[in-house]
Amino acid sequence: MATGLGKGFDSSAGELALDACVVTIGAFDGVHRGHQELLRQTIAAAQRRGVAAVVYTFNPPPKVYFGQAEPLISLREKLARIATFAPDHIIVADFNRIYARRTAADFLAELRRLQPREVVVGEDFRFGSCKGGTALLLQQHFNTRILPPVRCGNGEIVSSSRIRSLRRSGLAAAAATLENWRDIVTAPPANRSGLAQAETASQ
């Protein structure tokens, strides 16, 4: 799909082939503080290497597809939030019955088409049917940086599940703090990545 978001375009899974890139992978539901750190690190690494920055995500998020959660935001909003960090490409995989049956080996083969110089993921990242692939498996095939979780001031991990729990409890303001979008969208574009970094470091 091509929507013109960010510096590049959106591509369906399997359509994009590159000579080199730095790629981050995840559901990015809510594009919260933890996701923002992945995006910031990916784009900074791509700039250092002089290659494209790629974000690979899923629609719907796997937990939503399997009926384990409700989406925090729409696909359009997710893409708009990711685009504020100005990656070169956003890949959206249609997470459906066929995609859910793909093996870890299938996913690794698709990643090779991107020729990543570096892969950036969170330590809880899983891929392939039955979550057979882990971040450690990625490290066996690609130069992979595994980021630790971002934590709140009280030590709790910032996650989409935590945000959902806060919303269900009527704590919308606390949930919004974990998402961090009020500050991001009011910052000038050139300052957005730095703001995400500063906000994460303050937690």
mmCIF file with all atom_site columns, C-alpha atoms in Angstrom:
data_model
loop_
_atom_site.group_PDB
_atom_site.id
_atom_site.type_symbol
_atom_site.label_atom_id
_atom_site.label_alt_id
_atom_site.label_comp_id
_atom_site.label_asym_id
_atom_site.label_entity_id
_atom_site.label_seq_id
_atom_site.pdbx_PDB_ins_code
_atom_site.Cartn_x
_atom_site.Cartn_y
_atom_site.Cartn_z
_atom_site.occupancy
_atom_site.B_iso_or_equiv
_atom_site.pdbx_formal_charge
_atom_site.auth_seq_id
_atom_site.auth_comp_id
_atom_site.auth_asym_id
_atom_site.auth_atom_id
_atom_site.pdbx_PDB_model_num
ATOM 1   C CA . MET A 1 1   ? 0.000   0.000   0.000  1.00 0.00 ? 1   MET A CA 1
ATOM 2   C CA . ALA A 1 2   ? 1.301   3.484   -0.768 1.00 0.00 ? 2   ALA A CA 1
ATOM 3   C CA . THR A 1 3   ? 0.031   6.331   1.377  1.00 0.00 ? 3   THR A CA 1
ATOM 4   C CA . GLY A 1 4   ? 2.837   8.861   1.117  1.00 0.00 ? 4   GLY A CA 1
ATOM 5   C CA . LEU A 1 5   ? 3.411   8.935   4.872  1.00 0.00 ? 5   LEU A CA 1
ATOM 6   C CA . GLY A 1 6   ? 6.846   9.987   6.101  1.00 0.00 ? 6   GLY A CA 1
ATOM 7   C CA . LYS A 1 7   ? 9.799   10.303  3.723  1.00 0.00 ? 7   LYS A CA 1
ATOM 8   C CA . GLY A 1 8   ? 9.010   7.117   1.860  1.00 0.00 ? 8   GLY A CA 1
ATOM 9   C CA . PHE A 1 9   ? 6.006   4.914   1.380  1.00 0.00 ? 9   PHE A CA 1
ATOM 10  C CA . ASP A 1 10  ? 4.194   1.982   2.867  1.00 0.00 ? 10  ASP A CA 1
ATOM 11  C CA . SER A 1 11  ? 4.734   -1.443  1.350  1.00 0.00 ? 11  SER A CA 1
ATOM 12  C CA . SER A 1 12  ? 3.011   -4.751  1.862  1.00 0.00 ? 12  SER A CA 1
ATOM 13  C CA . ALA A 1 13  ? 5.153   -7.542  3.285  1.00 0.00 ? 13  ALA A CA 1
ATOM 14  C CA . GLY A 1 14  ? 7.314   -9.239  0.681  1.00 0.00 ? 14  GLY A CA 1
ATOM 15  C CA . GLU A 1 15  ? 7.118   -6.392  -1.848 1.00 0.00 ? 15  GLU A CA 1
ATOM 16  C CA . LEU A 1 16  ? 10.151  -4.398  -0.766 1.00 0.00 ? 16  LEU A CA 1
ATOM 17  C CA . ALA A 1 17  ? 13.740  -5.378  -1.617 1.00 0.00 ? 17  ALA A CA 1
ATOM 18  C CA . LEU A 1 18  ? 16.695  -3.186  -0.623 1.00 0.00 ? 18  LEU A CA 1
ATOM 19  C CA . ASP A 1 19  ? 20.458  -3.130  -0.993 1.00 0.00 ? 19  ASP A CA 1
ATOM 20  C CA . ALA A 1 20  ? 20.892  -2.306  2.698  1.00 0.00 ? 20  ALA A CA 1
ATOM 21  C CA . CYS A 1 21  ? 18.908  -0.978  5.639  1.00 0.00 ? 21  CYS A CA 1
ATOM 22  C CA . VAL A 1 22  ? 18.394  -0.893  9.378  1.00 0.00 ? 22  VAL A CA 1
ATOM 23  C CA . VAL A 1 23  ? 15.037  -2.409  10.297 1.00 0.00 ? 23  VAL A CA 1
ATOM 24  C CA . THR A 1 24  ? 12.920  -2.526  13.432 1.00 0.00 ? 24  THR A CA 1
ATOM 25  C CA . ILE A 1 25  ? 10.051  -5.007  13.752 1.00 0.00 ? 25  ILE A CA 1
ATOM 26  C CA . GLY A 1 26  ? 6.997   -5.070  15.997 1.00 0.00 ? 26  GLY A CA 1
ATOM 27  C CA . ALA A 1 27  ? 3.262   -4.648  16.385 1.00 0.00 ? 27  ALA A CA 1
ATOM 28  C CA . PHE A 1 28  ? 3.752   -1.008  17.464 1.00 0.00 ? 28  PHE A CA 1
ATOM 29  C CA . ASP A 1 29  ? 0.214   -0.883  18.851 1.00 0.00 ? 29  ASP A CA 1
ATOM 30  C CA . GLY A 1 30  ? -0.130  2.581   20.343 1.00 0.00 ? 30  GLY A CA 1
ATOM 31  C CA . VAL A 1 31  ? 3.422   3.558   19.310 1.00 0.00 ? 31  VAL A CA 1
ATOM 32  C CA . HIS A 1 32  ? 4.121   4.166   23.007 1.00 0.00 ? 32  HIS A CA 1
ATOM 33  C CA . ARG A 1 33  ? 7.343   5.203   24.741 1.00 0.00 ? 33  ARG A CA 1
ATOM 34  C CA . GLY A 1 34  ? 8.901   1.765   24.321 1.00 0.00 ? 34  GLY A CA 1
ATOM 35  C CA . HIS A 1 35  ? 8.104   1.730   20.604 1.00 0.00 ? 35  HIS A CA 1
ATOM 36  C CA . GLN A 1 36  ? 9.422   5.269   20.267 1.00 0.00 ? 36  GLN A CA 1
ATOM 37  C CA . GLU A 1 37  ? 12.790  4.114   21.608 1.00 0.00 ? 37  GLU A CA 1
ATOM 38  C CA . LEU A 1 38  ? 12.933  1.362   18.981 1.00 0.00 ? 38  LEU A CA 1
ATOM 39  C CA . LEU A 1 39  ? 12.139  3.897   16.269 1.00 0.00 ? 39  LEU A CA 1
ATOM 40  C CA . ARG A 1 40  ? 14.676  6.416   17.518 1.00 0.00 ? 40  ARG A CA 1
ATOM 41  C CA . GLN A 1 41  ? 17.451  3.828   17.747 1.00 0.00 ? 41  GLN A CA 1
ATOM 42  C CA . THR A 1 42  ? 16.641  2.437   14.302 1.00 0.00 ? 42  THR A CA 1
ATOM 43  C CA . ILE A 1 43  ? 16.644  5.781   12.543 1.00 0.00 ? 43  ILE A CA 1
ATOM 44  C CA . ALA A 1 44  ? 19.824  6.912   14.311 1.00 0.00 ? 44  ALA A CA 1
ATOM 45  C CA . ALA A 1 45  ? 21.591  3.674   13.314 1.00 0.00 ? 45  ALA A CA 1
ATOM 46  C CA . ALA A 1 46  ? 20.433  4.019   9.711  1.00 0.00 ? 46  ALA A CA 1
ATOM 47  C CA . GLN A 1 47  ? 21.723  7.587   9.564  1.00 0.00 ? 47  GLN A CA 1
ATOM 48  C CA . ARG A 1 48  ? 25.102  6.530   10.955 1.00 0.00 ? 48  ARG A CA 1
ATOM 49  C CA . ARG A 1 49  ? 25.383  3.786   8.339  1.00 0.00 ? 49  ARG A CA 1
ATOM 50  C CA . GLY A 1 50  ? 23.994  5.876   5.496  1.00 0.00 ? 50  GLY A CA 1
ATOM 51  C CA . VAL A 1 51  ? 21.253  3.349   4.678  1.00 0.00 ? 51  VAL A CA 1
ATOM 52  C CA . ALA A 1 52  ? 17.452  3.283   4.694  1.00 0.00 ? 52  ALA A CA 1
ATOM 53  C CA . ALA A 1 53  ? 15.500  3.092   7.961  1.00 0.00 ? 53  ALA A CA 1
ATOM 54  C CA . VAL A 1 54  ? 12.690  0.527   7.766  1.00 0.00 ? 54  VAL A CA 1
ATOM 55  C CA . VAL A 1 55  ? 9.794   -0.134  10.139 1.00 0.00 ? 55  VAL A CA 1
ATOM 56  C CA . TYR A 1 56  ? 8.111   -3.544  9.764  1.00 0.00 ? 56  TYR A CA 1
ATOM 57  C CA . THR A 1 57  ? 4.740   -3.857  11.463 1.00 0.00 ? 57  THR A CA 1
ATOM 58  C CA . PHE A 1 58  ? 1.540   -5.902  11.341 1.00 0.00 ? 58  PHE A CA 1
ATOM 59  C CA . ASN A 1 59  ? -2.140  -5.206  10.686 1.00 0.00 ? 59  ASN A CA 1
ATOM 60  C CA . PRO A 1 60  ? -3.917  -6.143  12.795 1.00 0.00 ? 60  PRO A CA 1
ATOM 61  C CA . PRO A 1 61  ? -1.464  -6.660  15.665 1.00 0.00 ? 61  PRO A CA 1
ATOM 62  C CA . PRO A 1 62  ? -1.136  -10.415 16.317 1.00 0.00 ? 62  PRO A CA 1
ATOM 63  C CA . LYS A 1 63  ? -2.782  -10.199 19.762 1.00 0.00 ? 63  LYS A CA 1
ATOM 64  C CA . VAL A 1 64  ? -5.762  -8.458  18.156 1.00 0.00 ? 64  VAL A CA 1
ATOM 65  C CA . TYR A 1 65  ? -6.014  -11.067 15.387 1.00 0.00 ? 65  TYR A CA 1
ATOM 66  C CA . PHE A 1 66  ? -6.062  -13.896 17.939 1.00 0.00 ? 66  PHE A CA 1
ATOM 67  C CA . GLY A 1 67  ? -8.745  -12.144 20.010 1.00 0.00 ? 67  GLY A CA 1
ATOM 68  C CA . GLN A 1 68  ? -6.462  -11.523 22.971 1.00 0.00 ? 68  GLN A CA 1
ATOM 69  C CA . ALA A 1 69  ? -6.748  -7.721  22.934 1.00 0.00 ? 69  ALA A CA 1
ATOM 70  C CA . GLU A 1 70  ? -8.429  -4.713  21.368 1.00 0.00 ? 70  GLU A CA 1
ATOM 71  C CA . PRO A 1 71  ? -6.284  -2.387  19.225 1.00 0.00 ? 71  PRO A CA 1
ATOM 72  C CA . LEU A 1 72  ? -5.160  0.783   20.975 1.00 0.00 ? 72  LEU A CA 1
ATOM 73  C CA . ILE A 1 73  ? -5.300  2.835   17.770 1.00 0.00 ? 73  ILE A CA 1
ATOM 74  C CA . SER A 1 74  ? -6.319  2.412   14.136 1.00 0.00 ? 74  SER A CA 1
ATOM 75  C CA . LEU A 1 75  ? -3.855  1.457   11.417 1.00 0.00 ? 75  LEU A CA 1
ATOM 76  C CA . ARG A 1 76  ? -4.077  4.973   9.986  1.00 0.00 ? 76  ARG A CA 1
ATOM 77  C CA . GLU A 1 77  ? -3.200  6.508   13.347 1.00 0.00 ? 77  GLU A CA 1
ATOM 78  C CA . LYS A 1 78  ? -0.380  4.018   13.885 1.00 0.00 ? 78  LYS A CA 1
ATOM 79  C CA . LEU A 1 79  ? 1.154   4.847   10.512 1.00 0.00 ? 79  LEU A CA 1
ATOM 80  C CA . ALA A 1 80  ? 0.793   8.565   11.187 1.00 0.00 ? 80  ALA A CA 1
ATOM 81  C CA . ARG A 1 81  ? 2.549   8.207   14.546 1.00 0.00 ? 81  ARG A CA 1
ATOM 82  C CA . ILE A 1 82  ? 5.368   6.138   13.073 1.00 0.00 ? 82  ILE A CA 1
ATOM 83  C CA . ALA A 1 83  ? 5.719   8.661   10.240 1.00 0.00 ? 83  ALA A CA 1
ATOM 84  C CA . THR A 1 84  ? 6.496   11.466  12.716 1.00 0.00 ? 84  THR A CA 1
ATOM 85  C CA . PHE A 1 85  ? 9.887   9.779   13.208 1.00 0.00 ? 85  PHE A CA 1
ATOM 86  C CA . ALA A 1 86  ? 10.458  9.931   9.414  1.00 0.00 ? 86  ALA A CA 1
ATOM 87  C CA . PRO A 1 87  ? 11.560  6.379   8.522  1.00 0.00 ? 87  PRO A CA 1
ATOM 88  C CA . ASP A 1 88  ? 12.308  5.757   4.866  1.00 0.00 ? 88  ASP A CA 1
ATOM 89  C CA . HIS A 1 89  ? 9.932   2.786   4.557  1.00 0.00 ? 89  HIS A CA 1
ATOM 90  C CA . ILE A 1 90  ? 7.045   1.329   6.538  1.00 0.00 ? 90  ILE A CA 1
ATOM 91  C CA . ILE A 1 91  ? 6.193   -2.289  5.739  1.00 0.00 ? 91  ILE A CA 1
ATOM 92  C CA . VAL A 1 92  ? 2.718   -3.430  6.777  1.00 0.00 ? 92  VAL A CA 1
ATOM 93  C CA . ALA A 1 93  ? 2.187   -7.188  6.870  1.00 0.00 ? 93  ALA A CA 1
ATOM 94  C CA . ASP A 1 94  ? -1.431  -8.304  6.558  1.00 0.00 ? 94  ASP A CA 1
ATOM 95  C CA . PHE A 1 95  ? -1.691  -10.545 9.608  1.00 0.00 ? 95  PHE A CA 1
ATOM 96  C CA . ASN A 1 96  ? -4.274  -13.095 8.509  1.00 0.00 ? 96  ASN A CA 1
ATOM 97  C CA . ARG A 1 97  ? -4.800  -16.858 8.618  1.00 0.00 ? 97  ARG A CA 1
ATOM 98  C CA . ILE A 1 98  ? -2.146  -17.496 5.967  1.00 0.00 ? 98  ILE A CA 1
ATOM 99  C CA . TYR A 1 99  ? 0.404   -15.150 7.498  1.00 0.00 ? 99  TYR A CA 1
ATOM 100 C CA . ALA A 1 100 ? -0.134  -16.635 10.967 1.00 0.00 ? 100 ALA A CA 1
ATOM 101 C CA . ARG A 1 101 ? 0.932   -20.046 9.621  1.00 0.00 ? 101 ARG A CA 1
ATOM 102 C CA . ARG A 1 102 ? 4.278   -18.768 8.346  1.00 0.00 ? 102 ARG A CA 1
ATOM 103 C CA . THR A 1 103 ? 7.274   -20.340 10.011 1.00 0.00 ? 103 THR A CA 1
ATOM 104 C CA . ALA A 1 104 ? 10.193  -18.536 11.598 1.00 0.00 ? 104 ALA A CA 1
ATOM 105 C CA . ALA A 1 105 ? 12.265  -19.637 8.594  1.00 0.00 ? 105 ALA A CA 1
ATOM 106 C CA . ASP A 1 106 ? 9.744   -17.979 6.240  1.00 0.00 ? 106 ASP A CA 1
ATOM 107 C CA . PHE A 1 107 ? 10.094  -14.718 8.120  1.00 0.00 ? 107 PHE A CA 1
ATOM 108 C CA . LEU A 1 108 ? 13.892  -14.869 8.097  1.00 0.00 ? 108 LEU A CA 1
ATOM 109 C CA . ALA A 1 109 ? 13.835  -15.420 4.339  1.00 0.00 ? 109 ALA A CA 1
ATOM 110 C CA . GLU A 1 110 ? 11.670  -12.331 3.874  1.00 0.00 ? 110 GLU A CA 1
ATOM 111 C CA . LEU A 1 111 ? 14.017  -10.235 6.024  1.00 0.00 ? 111 LEU A CA 1
ATOM 112 C CA . ARG A 1 112 ? 16.951  -11.262 3.835  1.00 0.00 ? 112 ARG A CA 1
ATOM 113 C CA . ARG A 1 113 ? 15.292  -9.424  0.925  1.00 0.00 ? 113 ARG A CA 1
ATOM 114 C CA . LEU A 1 114 ? 15.850  -6.222  2.894  1.00 0.00 ? 114 LEU A CA 1
ATOM 115 C CA . GLN A 1 115 ? 19.547  -7.031  3.425  1.00 0.00 ? 115 GLN A CA 1
ATOM 116 C CA . PRO A 1 116 ? 19.596  -5.482  6.900  1.00 0.00 ? 116 PRO A CA 1
ATOM 117 C CA . ARG A 1 117 ? 22.894  -4.227  8.237  1.00 0.00 ? 117 ARG A CA 1
ATOM 118 C CA . GLU A 1 118 ? 21.208  -4.180  11.625 1.00 0.00 ? 118 GLU A CA 1
ATOM 119 C CA . VAL A 1 119 ? 17.916  -5.371  13.119 1.00 0.00 ? 119 VAL A CA 1
ATOM 120 C CA . VAL A 1 120 ? 16.546  -3.579  16.196 1.00 0.00 ? 120 VAL A CA 1
ATOM 121 C CA . VAL A 1 121 ? 13.905  -5.327  18.343 1.00 0.00 ? 121 VAL A CA 1
ATOM 122 C CA . GLY A 1 122 ? 12.679  -5.507  21.906 1.00 0.00 ? 122 GLY A CA 1
ATOM 123 C CA . GLU A 1 123 ? 13.709  -8.452  24.042 1.00 0.00 ? 123 GLU A CA 1
ATOM 124 C CA . ASP A 1 124 ? 10.173  -9.880  24.018 1.00 0.00 ? 124 ASP A CA 1
ATOM 125 C CA . PHE A 1 125 ? 9.937   -9.966  20.213 1.00 0.00 ? 125 PHE A CA 1
ATOM 126 C CA . ARG A 1 126 ? 8.578   -13.231 18.769 1.00 0.00 ? 126 ARG A CA 1
ATOM 127 C CA . PHE A 1 127 ? 7.910   -14.274 15.173 1.00 0.00 ? 127 PHE A CA 1
ATOM 128 C CA . GLY A 1 128 ? 6.718   -17.261 13.166 1.00 0.00 ? 128 GLY A CA 1
ATOM 129 C CA . SER A 1 129 ? 3.895   -19.692 13.903 1.00 0.00 ? 129 SER A CA 1
ATOM 130 C CA . CYS A 1 130 ? 3.473   -20.551 17.584 1.00 0.00 ? 130 CYS A CA 1
ATOM 131 C CA . LYS A 1 131 ? 5.983   -17.753 18.313 1.00 0.00 ? 131 LYS A CA 1
ATOM 132 C CA . GLY A 1 132 ? 8.775   -20.127 17.383 1.00 0.00 ? 132 GLY A CA 1
ATOM 133 C CA . GLY A 1 133 ? 11.221  -17.339 16.540 1.00 0.00 ? 133 GLY A CA 1
ATOM 134 C CA . THR A 1 134 ? 12.885  -15.184 19.191 1.00 0.00 ? 134 THR A CA 1
ATOM 135 C CA . ALA A 1 135 ? 15.197  -12.187 19.261 1.00 0.00 ? 135 ALA A CA 1
ATOM 136 C CA . LEU A 1 136 ? 18.019  -14.600 20.059 1.00 0.00 ? 136 LEU A CA 1
ATOM 137 C CA . LEU A 1 137 ? 17.237  -16.570 16.884 1.00 0.00 ? 137 LEU A CA 1
ATOM 138 C CA . LEU A 1 138 ? 17.408  -13.323 14.906 1.00 0.00 ? 138 LEU A CA 1
ATOM 139 C CA . GLN A 1 139 ? 20.908  -12.800 16.319 1.00 0.00 ? 139 GLN A CA 1
ATOM 140 C CA . GLN A 1 140 ? 22.001  -16.074 14.737 1.00 0.00 ? 140 GLN A CA 1
ATOM 141 C CA . HIS A 1 141 ? 21.140  -14.762 11.268 1.00 0.00 ? 141 HIS A CA 1
ATOM 142 C CA . PHE A 1 142 ? 21.510  -10.970 11.400 1.00 0.00 ? 142 PHE A CA 1
ATOM 143 C CA . ASN A 1 143 ? 23.401  -8.298  13.287 1.00 0.00 ? 143 ASN A CA 1
ATOM 144 C CA . THR A 1 144 ? 20.660  -7.777  15.887 1.00 0.00 ? 144 THR A CA 1
ATOM 145 C CA . ARG A 1 145 ? 20.416  -5.232  18.681 1.00 0.00 ? 145 ARG A CA 1
ATOM 146 C CA . ILE A 1 146 ? 17.997  -6.275  21.436 1.00 0.00 ? 146 ILE A CA 1
ATOM 147 C CA . LEU A 1 147 ? 16.767  -3.309  23.457 1.00 0.00 ? 147 LEU A CA 1
ATOM 148 C CA . PRO A 1 148 ? 15.700  -3.686  27.105 1.00 0.00 ? 148 PRO A CA 1
ATOM 149 C CA . PRO A 1 149 ? 12.161  -2.578  27.964 1.00 0.00 ? 149 PRO A CA 1
ATOM 150 C CA . VAL A 1 150 ? 11.459  1.057   28.784 1.00 0.00 ? 150 VAL A CA 1
ATOM 151 C CA . ARG A 1 151 ? 10.167  1.422   32.334 1.00 0.00 ? 151 ARG A CA 1
ATOM 152 C CA . CYS A 1 152 ? 7.970   3.934   34.142 1.00 0.00 ? 152 CYS A CA 1
ATOM 153 C CA . GLY A 1 153 ? 9.228   5.886   37.122 1.00 0.00 ? 153 GLY A CA 1
ATOM 154 C CA . ASN A 1 154 ? 7.792   3.170   39.404 1.00 0.00 ? 154 ASN A CA 1
ATOM 155 C CA . GLY A 1 155 ? 9.730   0.455   37.553 1.00 0.00 ? 155 GLY A CA 1
ATOM 156 C CA . GLU A 1 156 ? 6.800   -1.003  35.594 1.00 0.00 ? 156 GLU A CA 1
ATOM 157 C CA . ILE A 1 157 ? 7.459   -1.877  31.950 1.00 0.00 ? 157 ILE A CA 1
ATOM 158 C CA . VAL A 1 158 ? 5.809   0.413   29.403 1.00 0.00 ? 158 VAL A CA 1
ATOM 159 C CA . SER A 1 159 ? 3.688   -1.874  27.222 1.00 0.00 ? 159 SER A CA 1
ATOM 160 C CA . SER A 1 160 ? 0.495   -1.908  25.177 1.00 0.00 ? 160 SER A CA 1
ATOM 161 C CA . SER A 1 161 ? -0.998  -4.319  27.741 1.00 0.00 ? 161 SER A CA 1
ATOM 162 C CA . ARG A 1 162 ? -0.259  -1.875  30.559 1.00 0.00 ? 162 ARG A CA 1
ATOM 163 C CA . ILE A 1 163 ? -1.888  0.964   28.637 1.00 0.00 ? 163 ILE A CA 1
ATOM 164 C CA . ARG A 1 164 ? -5.001  -1.153  28.038 1.00 0.00 ? 164 ARG A CA 1
ATOM 165 C CA . SER A 1 165 ? -5.162  -2.012  31.735 1.00 0.00 ? 165 SER A CA 1
ATOM 166 C CA . LEU A 1 166 ? -4.937  1.666   32.720 1.00 0.00 ? 166 LEU A CA 1
ATOM 167 C CA . ARG A 1 167 ? -7.675  2.600   30.251 1.00 0.00 ? 167 ARG A CA 1
ATOM 168 C CA . ARG A 1 168 ? -9.970  -0.137  31.583 1.00 0.00 ? 168 ARG A CA 1
ATOM 169 C CA . SER A 1 169 ? -9.388  1.181   35.085 1.00 0.00 ? 169 SER A CA 1
ATOM 170 C CA . GLY A 1 170 ? -10.428 4.683   34.026 1.00 0.00 ? 170 GLY A CA 1
ATOM 171 C CA . LEU A 1 171 ? -6.871  6.037   34.311 1.00 0.00 ? 171 LEU A CA 1
ATOM 172 C CA . ALA A 1 172 ? -6.777  7.682   30.897 1.00 0.00 ? 172 ALA A CA 1
ATOM 173 C CA . ALA A 1 173 ? -4.251  10.324  31.922 1.00 0.00 ? 173 ALA A CA 1
ATOM 174 C CA . ALA A 1 174 ? -1.782  7.707   33.170 1.00 0.00 ? 174 ALA A CA 1
ATOM 175 C CA . ALA A 1 175 ? -2.244  5.722   29.946 1.00 0.00 ? 175 ALA A CA 1
ATOM 176 C CA . ALA A 1 176 ? -1.625  8.858   27.875 1.00 0.00 ? 176 ALA A CA 1
ATOM 177 C CA . THR A 1 177 ? 1.609   9.473   29.777 1.00 0.00 ? 177 THR A CA 1
ATOM 178 C CA . LEU A 1 178 ? 2.902   6.057   28.714 1.00 0.00 ? 178 LEU A CA 1
ATOM 179 C CA . GLU A 1 179 ? 1.939   6.778   25.115 1.00 0.00 ? 179 GLU A CA 1
ATOM 180 C CA . ASN A 1 180 ? 3.616   10.213  25.251 1.00 0.00 ? 180 ASN A CA 1
ATOM 181 C CA . TRP A 1 181 ? 1.847   11.612  22.182 1.00 0.00 ? 181 TRP A CA 1
ATOM 182 C CA . ARG A 1 182 ? 0.810   15.027  23.464 1.00 0.00 ? 182 ARG A CA 1
ATOM 183 C CA . ASP A 1 183 ? 4.470   16.078  23.706 1.00 0.00 ? 183 ASP A CA 1
ATOM 184 C CA . ILE A 1 184 ? 5.541   14.353  20.489 1.00 0.00 ? 184 ILE A CA 1
ATOM 185 C CA . VAL A 1 185 ? 2.943   15.948  18.208 1.00 0.00 ? 185 VAL A CA 1
ATOM 186 C CA . THR A 1 186 ? 3.526   19.484  19.525 1.00 0.00 ? 186 THR A CA 1
ATOM 187 C CA . ALA A 1 187 ? 7.304   19.337  19.000 1.00 0.00 ? 187 ALA A CA 1
ATOM 188 C CA . PRO A 1 188 ? 8.834   20.685  15.757 1.00 0.00 ? 188 PRO A CA 1
ATOM 189 C CA . PRO A 1 189 ? 9.650   17.801  13.379 1.00 0.00 ? 189 PRO A CA 1
ATOM 190 C CA . ALA A 1 190 ? 13.420  18.235  13.782 1.00 0.00 ? 190 ALA A CA 1
ATOM 191 C CA . ASN A 1 191 ? 13.107  17.834  17.559 1.00 0.00 ? 191 ASN A CA 1
ATOM 192 C CA . ARG A 1 192 ? 10.789  14.831  17.735 1.00 0.00 ? 192 ARG A CA 1
ATOM 193 C CA . SER A 1 193 ? 13.428  12.105  17.888 1.00 0.00 ? 193 SER A CA 1
ATOM 194 C CA . GLY A 1 194 ? 15.385  14.019  20.508 1.00 0.00 ? 194 GLY A CA 1
ATOM 195 C CA . LEU A 1 195 ? 12.247  14.602  22.543 1.00 0.00 ? 195 LEU A CA 1
ATOM 196 C CA . ALA A 1 196 ? 11.440  10.895  22.498 1.00 0.00 ? 196 ALA A CA 1
ATOM 197 C CA . GLN A 1 197 ? 14.958  10.201  23.714 1.00 0.00 ? 197 GLN A CA 1
ATOM 198 C CA . ALA A 1 198 ? 14.748  12.755  26.507 1.00 0.00 ? 198 ALA A CA 1
ATOM 199 C CA . GLU A 1 199 ? 11.321  11.585  27.650 1.00 0.00 ? 199 GLU A CA 1
ATOM 200 C CA . THR A 1 200 ? 12.490  7.958   27.734 1.00 0.00 ? 200 THR A CA 1
ATOM 201 C CA . ALA A 1 201 ? 15.618  8.827   29.702 1.00 0.00 ? 201 ALA A CA 1
ATOM 202 C CA . SER A 1 202 ? 13.535  10.641  32.301 1.00 0.00 ? 202 SER A CA 1
ATOM 203 C CA . GLN A 1 203 ? 11.573  7.524   33.214 1.00 0.00 ? 203 GLN A CA 1
#
